[in-house]
PDB file of C-alpha atoms in Angstrom:
ATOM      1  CA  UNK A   1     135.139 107.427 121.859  1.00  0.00           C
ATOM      2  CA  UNK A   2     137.767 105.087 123.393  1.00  0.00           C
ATOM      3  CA  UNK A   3     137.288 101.652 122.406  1.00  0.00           C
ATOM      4  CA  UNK A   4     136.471  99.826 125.675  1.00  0.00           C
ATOM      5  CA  UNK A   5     133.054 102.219 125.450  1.00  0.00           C
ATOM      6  CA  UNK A   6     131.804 101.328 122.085  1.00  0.00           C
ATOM      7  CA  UNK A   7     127.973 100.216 123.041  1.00  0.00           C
ATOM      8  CA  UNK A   8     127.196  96.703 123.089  1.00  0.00           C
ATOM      9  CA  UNK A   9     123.281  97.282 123.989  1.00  0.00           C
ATOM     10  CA  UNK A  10     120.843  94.828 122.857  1.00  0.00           C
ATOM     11  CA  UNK A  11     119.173  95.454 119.251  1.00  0.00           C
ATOM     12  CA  UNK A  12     118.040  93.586 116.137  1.00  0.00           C
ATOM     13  CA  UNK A  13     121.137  93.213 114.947  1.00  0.00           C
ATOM     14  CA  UNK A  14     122.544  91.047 117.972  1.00  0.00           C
ATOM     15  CA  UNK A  15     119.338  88.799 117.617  1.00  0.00           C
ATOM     16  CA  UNK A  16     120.969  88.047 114.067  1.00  0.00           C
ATOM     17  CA  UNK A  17     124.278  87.925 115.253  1.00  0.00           C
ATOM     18  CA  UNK A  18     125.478  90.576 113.534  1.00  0.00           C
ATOM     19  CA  UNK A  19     127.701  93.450 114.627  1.00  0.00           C
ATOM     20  CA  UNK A  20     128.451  97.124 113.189  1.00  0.00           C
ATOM     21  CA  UNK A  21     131.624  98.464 113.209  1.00  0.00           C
ATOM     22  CA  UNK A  22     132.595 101.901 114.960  1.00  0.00           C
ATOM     23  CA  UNK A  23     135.540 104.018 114.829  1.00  0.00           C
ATOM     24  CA  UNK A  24     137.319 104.289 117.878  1.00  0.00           C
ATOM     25  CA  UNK A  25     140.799 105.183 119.381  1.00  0.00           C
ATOM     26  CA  UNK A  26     142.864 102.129 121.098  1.00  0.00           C
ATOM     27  CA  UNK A  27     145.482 102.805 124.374  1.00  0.00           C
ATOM     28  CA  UNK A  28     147.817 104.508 122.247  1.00  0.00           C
ATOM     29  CA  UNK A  29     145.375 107.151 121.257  1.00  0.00           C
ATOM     30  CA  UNK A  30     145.422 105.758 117.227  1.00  0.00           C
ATOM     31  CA  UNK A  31     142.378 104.749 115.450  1.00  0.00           C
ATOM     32  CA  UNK A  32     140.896 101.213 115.294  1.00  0.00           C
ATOM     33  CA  UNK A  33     138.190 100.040 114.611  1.00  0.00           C
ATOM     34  CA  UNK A  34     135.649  97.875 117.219  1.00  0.00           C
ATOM     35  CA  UNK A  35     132.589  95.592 116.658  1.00  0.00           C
ATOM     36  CA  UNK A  36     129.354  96.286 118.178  1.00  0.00           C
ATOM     37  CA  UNK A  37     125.782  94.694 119.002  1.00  0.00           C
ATOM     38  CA  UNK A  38     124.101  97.976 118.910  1.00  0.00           C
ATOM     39  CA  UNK A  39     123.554 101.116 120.405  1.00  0.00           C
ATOM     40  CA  UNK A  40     119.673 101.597 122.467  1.00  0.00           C
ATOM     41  CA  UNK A  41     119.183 105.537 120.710  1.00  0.00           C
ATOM     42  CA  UNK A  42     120.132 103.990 116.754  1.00  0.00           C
ATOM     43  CA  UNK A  43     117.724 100.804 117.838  1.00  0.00           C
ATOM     44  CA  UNK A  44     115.072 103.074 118.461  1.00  0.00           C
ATOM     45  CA  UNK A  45     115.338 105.642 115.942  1.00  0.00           C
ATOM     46  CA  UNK A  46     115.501 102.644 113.655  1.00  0.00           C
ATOM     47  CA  UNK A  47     112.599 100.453 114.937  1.00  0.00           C
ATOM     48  CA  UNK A  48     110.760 104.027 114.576  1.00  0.00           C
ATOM     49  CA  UNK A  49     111.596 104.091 111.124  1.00  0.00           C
ATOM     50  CA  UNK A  50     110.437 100.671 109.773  1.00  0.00           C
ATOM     51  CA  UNK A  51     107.135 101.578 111.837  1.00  0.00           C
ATOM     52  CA  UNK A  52     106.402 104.737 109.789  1.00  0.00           C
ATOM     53  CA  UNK A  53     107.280 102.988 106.819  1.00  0.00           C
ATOM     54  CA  UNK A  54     105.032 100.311 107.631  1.00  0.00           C
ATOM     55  CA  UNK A  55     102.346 102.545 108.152  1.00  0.00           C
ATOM     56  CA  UNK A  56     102.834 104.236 105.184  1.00  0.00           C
ATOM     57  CA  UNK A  57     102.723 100.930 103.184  1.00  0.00           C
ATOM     58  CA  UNK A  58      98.906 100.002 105.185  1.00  0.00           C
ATOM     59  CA  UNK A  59      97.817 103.493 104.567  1.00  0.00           C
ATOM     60  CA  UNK A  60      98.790 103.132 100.764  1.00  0.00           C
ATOM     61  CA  UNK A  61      97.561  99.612 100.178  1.00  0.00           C
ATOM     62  CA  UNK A  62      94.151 100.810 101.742  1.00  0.00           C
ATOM     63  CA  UNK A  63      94.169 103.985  99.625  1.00  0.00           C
ATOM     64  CA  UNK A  64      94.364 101.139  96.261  1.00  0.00           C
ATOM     65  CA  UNK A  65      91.423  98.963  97.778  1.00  0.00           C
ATOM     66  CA  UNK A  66      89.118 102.015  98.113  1.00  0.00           C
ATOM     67  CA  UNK A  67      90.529 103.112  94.581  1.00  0.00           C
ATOM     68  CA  UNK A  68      91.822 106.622  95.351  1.00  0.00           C
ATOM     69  CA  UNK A  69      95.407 105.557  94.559  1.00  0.00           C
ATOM     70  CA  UNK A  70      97.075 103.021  91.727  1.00  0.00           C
ATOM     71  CA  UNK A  71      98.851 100.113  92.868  1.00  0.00           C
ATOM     72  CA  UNK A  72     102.479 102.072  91.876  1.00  0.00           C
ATOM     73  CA  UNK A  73     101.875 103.867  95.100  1.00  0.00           C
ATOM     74  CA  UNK A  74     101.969 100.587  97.434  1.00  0.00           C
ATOM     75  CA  UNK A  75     104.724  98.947  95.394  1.00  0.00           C
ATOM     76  CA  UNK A  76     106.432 102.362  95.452  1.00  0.00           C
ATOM     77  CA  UNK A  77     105.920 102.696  99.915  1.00  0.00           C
ATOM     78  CA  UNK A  78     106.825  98.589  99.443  1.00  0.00           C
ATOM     79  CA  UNK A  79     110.082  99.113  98.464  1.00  0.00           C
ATOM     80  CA  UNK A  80     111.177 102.014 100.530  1.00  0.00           C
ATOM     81  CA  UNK A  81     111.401 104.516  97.918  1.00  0.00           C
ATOM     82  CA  UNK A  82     110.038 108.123  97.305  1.00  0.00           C
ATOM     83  CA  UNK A  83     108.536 109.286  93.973  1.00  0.00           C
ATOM     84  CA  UNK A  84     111.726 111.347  93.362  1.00  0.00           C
ATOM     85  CA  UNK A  85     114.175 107.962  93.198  1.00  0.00           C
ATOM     86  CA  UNK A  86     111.099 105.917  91.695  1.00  0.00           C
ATOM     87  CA  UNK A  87     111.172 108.375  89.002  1.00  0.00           C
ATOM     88  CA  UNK A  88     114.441 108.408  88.130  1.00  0.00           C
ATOM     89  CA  UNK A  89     114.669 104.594  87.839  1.00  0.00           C
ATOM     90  CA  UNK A  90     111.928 104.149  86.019  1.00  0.00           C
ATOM     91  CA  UNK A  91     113.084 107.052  83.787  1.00  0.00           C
ATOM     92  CA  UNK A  92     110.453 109.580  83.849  1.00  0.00           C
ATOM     93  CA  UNK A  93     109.945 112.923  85.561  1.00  0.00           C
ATOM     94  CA  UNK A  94     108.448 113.048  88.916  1.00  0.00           C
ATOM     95  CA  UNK A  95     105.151 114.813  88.325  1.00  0.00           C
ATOM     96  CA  UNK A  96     104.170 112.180  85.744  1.00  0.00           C
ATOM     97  CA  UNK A  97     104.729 109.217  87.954  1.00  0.00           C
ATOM     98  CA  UNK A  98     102.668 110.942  90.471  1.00  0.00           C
ATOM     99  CA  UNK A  99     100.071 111.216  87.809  1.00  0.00           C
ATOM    100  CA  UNK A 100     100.464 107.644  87.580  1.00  0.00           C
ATOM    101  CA  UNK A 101      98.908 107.486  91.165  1.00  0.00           C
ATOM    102  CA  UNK A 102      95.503 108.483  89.622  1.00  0.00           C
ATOM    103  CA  UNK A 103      93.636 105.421  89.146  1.00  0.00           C
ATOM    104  CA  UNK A 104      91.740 106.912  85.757  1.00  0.00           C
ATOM    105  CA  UNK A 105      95.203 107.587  84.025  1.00  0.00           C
ATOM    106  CA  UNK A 106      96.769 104.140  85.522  1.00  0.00           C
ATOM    107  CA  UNK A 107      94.343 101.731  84.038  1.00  0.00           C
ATOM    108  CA  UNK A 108      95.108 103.949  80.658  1.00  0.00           C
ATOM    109  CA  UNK A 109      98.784 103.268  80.648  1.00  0.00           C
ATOM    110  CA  UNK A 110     100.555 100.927  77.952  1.00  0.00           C
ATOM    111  CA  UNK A 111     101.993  97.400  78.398  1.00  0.00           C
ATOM    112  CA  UNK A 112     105.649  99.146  78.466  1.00  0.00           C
ATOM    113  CA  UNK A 113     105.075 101.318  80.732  1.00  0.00           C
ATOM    114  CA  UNK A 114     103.321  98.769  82.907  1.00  0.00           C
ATOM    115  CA  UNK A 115     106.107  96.622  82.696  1.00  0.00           C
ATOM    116  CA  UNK A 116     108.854  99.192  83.557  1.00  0.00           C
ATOM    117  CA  UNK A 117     107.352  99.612  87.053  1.00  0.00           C
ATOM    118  CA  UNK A 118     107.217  96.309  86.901  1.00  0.00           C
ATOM    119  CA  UNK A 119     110.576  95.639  86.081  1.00  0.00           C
ATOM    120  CA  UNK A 120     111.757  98.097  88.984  1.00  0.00           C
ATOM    121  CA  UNK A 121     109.824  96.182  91.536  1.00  0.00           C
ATOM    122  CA  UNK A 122     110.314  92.959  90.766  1.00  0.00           C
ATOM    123  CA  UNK A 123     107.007  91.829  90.216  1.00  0.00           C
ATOM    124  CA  UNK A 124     104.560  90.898  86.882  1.00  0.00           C
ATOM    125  CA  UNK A 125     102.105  93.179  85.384  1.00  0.00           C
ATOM    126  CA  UNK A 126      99.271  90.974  86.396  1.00  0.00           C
ATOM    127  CA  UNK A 127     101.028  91.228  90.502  1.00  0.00           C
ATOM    128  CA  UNK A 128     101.453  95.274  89.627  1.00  0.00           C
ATOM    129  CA  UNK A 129      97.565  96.039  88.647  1.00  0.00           C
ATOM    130  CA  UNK A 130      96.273  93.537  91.313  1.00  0.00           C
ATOM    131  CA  UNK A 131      98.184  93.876  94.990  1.00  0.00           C
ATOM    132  CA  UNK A 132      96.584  90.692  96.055  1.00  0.00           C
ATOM    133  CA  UNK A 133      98.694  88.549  93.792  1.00  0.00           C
TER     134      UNK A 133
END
């Protein structure tokens, strides 16, 4: 794209005054770079993104309260990650942090485990086994 038609539509980012930076090729025909406010299809593939993950989040913090999931769910939809990259930070293989979900094996788990999903989200034991805190 030439760089007099880099976008410069309205989106979150110009509301912060912020501005991404594109590639684009100056008069000469060499690449430059140019700023811009935003582009209307990445502002609404992005806007529909934080709403799904939003959703998600709801759907997982209800799923706690009527105790069919454990609170590493939420914190895990909270943060934006997936059990795959949860797993790996907290160090364990997937299928046993999705056993975590279970509510039966989570209240059985020990102070150090606990505290590394604690640890990863930034948040106490006491905030981890009780999303109200």
């Amino acid at each position: 794209m030439k760089k007099n038609e880099v976008p410069q539509d309205k989106s979150n980012l110009e509301s912060a005054n912020i501005k991404e930076m594109y590639y684009a090729v100056d008069e000469n025909g060499e690449y430059t770079t140019e700023l811009s406010t935003g582009w209307d299809p990445k502002t609404i593939a992005l806007d529909n993104a934080i709403k799904d993950i939003e959703e998600r989040t709801e759907i997982a913090k209800q799923k706690v309260l009527n105790n069919t999931t454990s609170p590493i769910e939420y914190y895990m939809e909270l943060h934006k990650m997936d059990v795959g990259i949860l797993a790996s930070y907290v160090g364990m293989w997937a299928w046993r942090v999705k056993r975590h979900f279970k509510p039966s094996v989570f209240k059985k788990l020990s102070k150090k485990t606990l505290q590394k999903y604690a640890d990863i989200f930034e948040i106490t034991i006491e905030q981890l086994k009780d999303i109200h805190k």
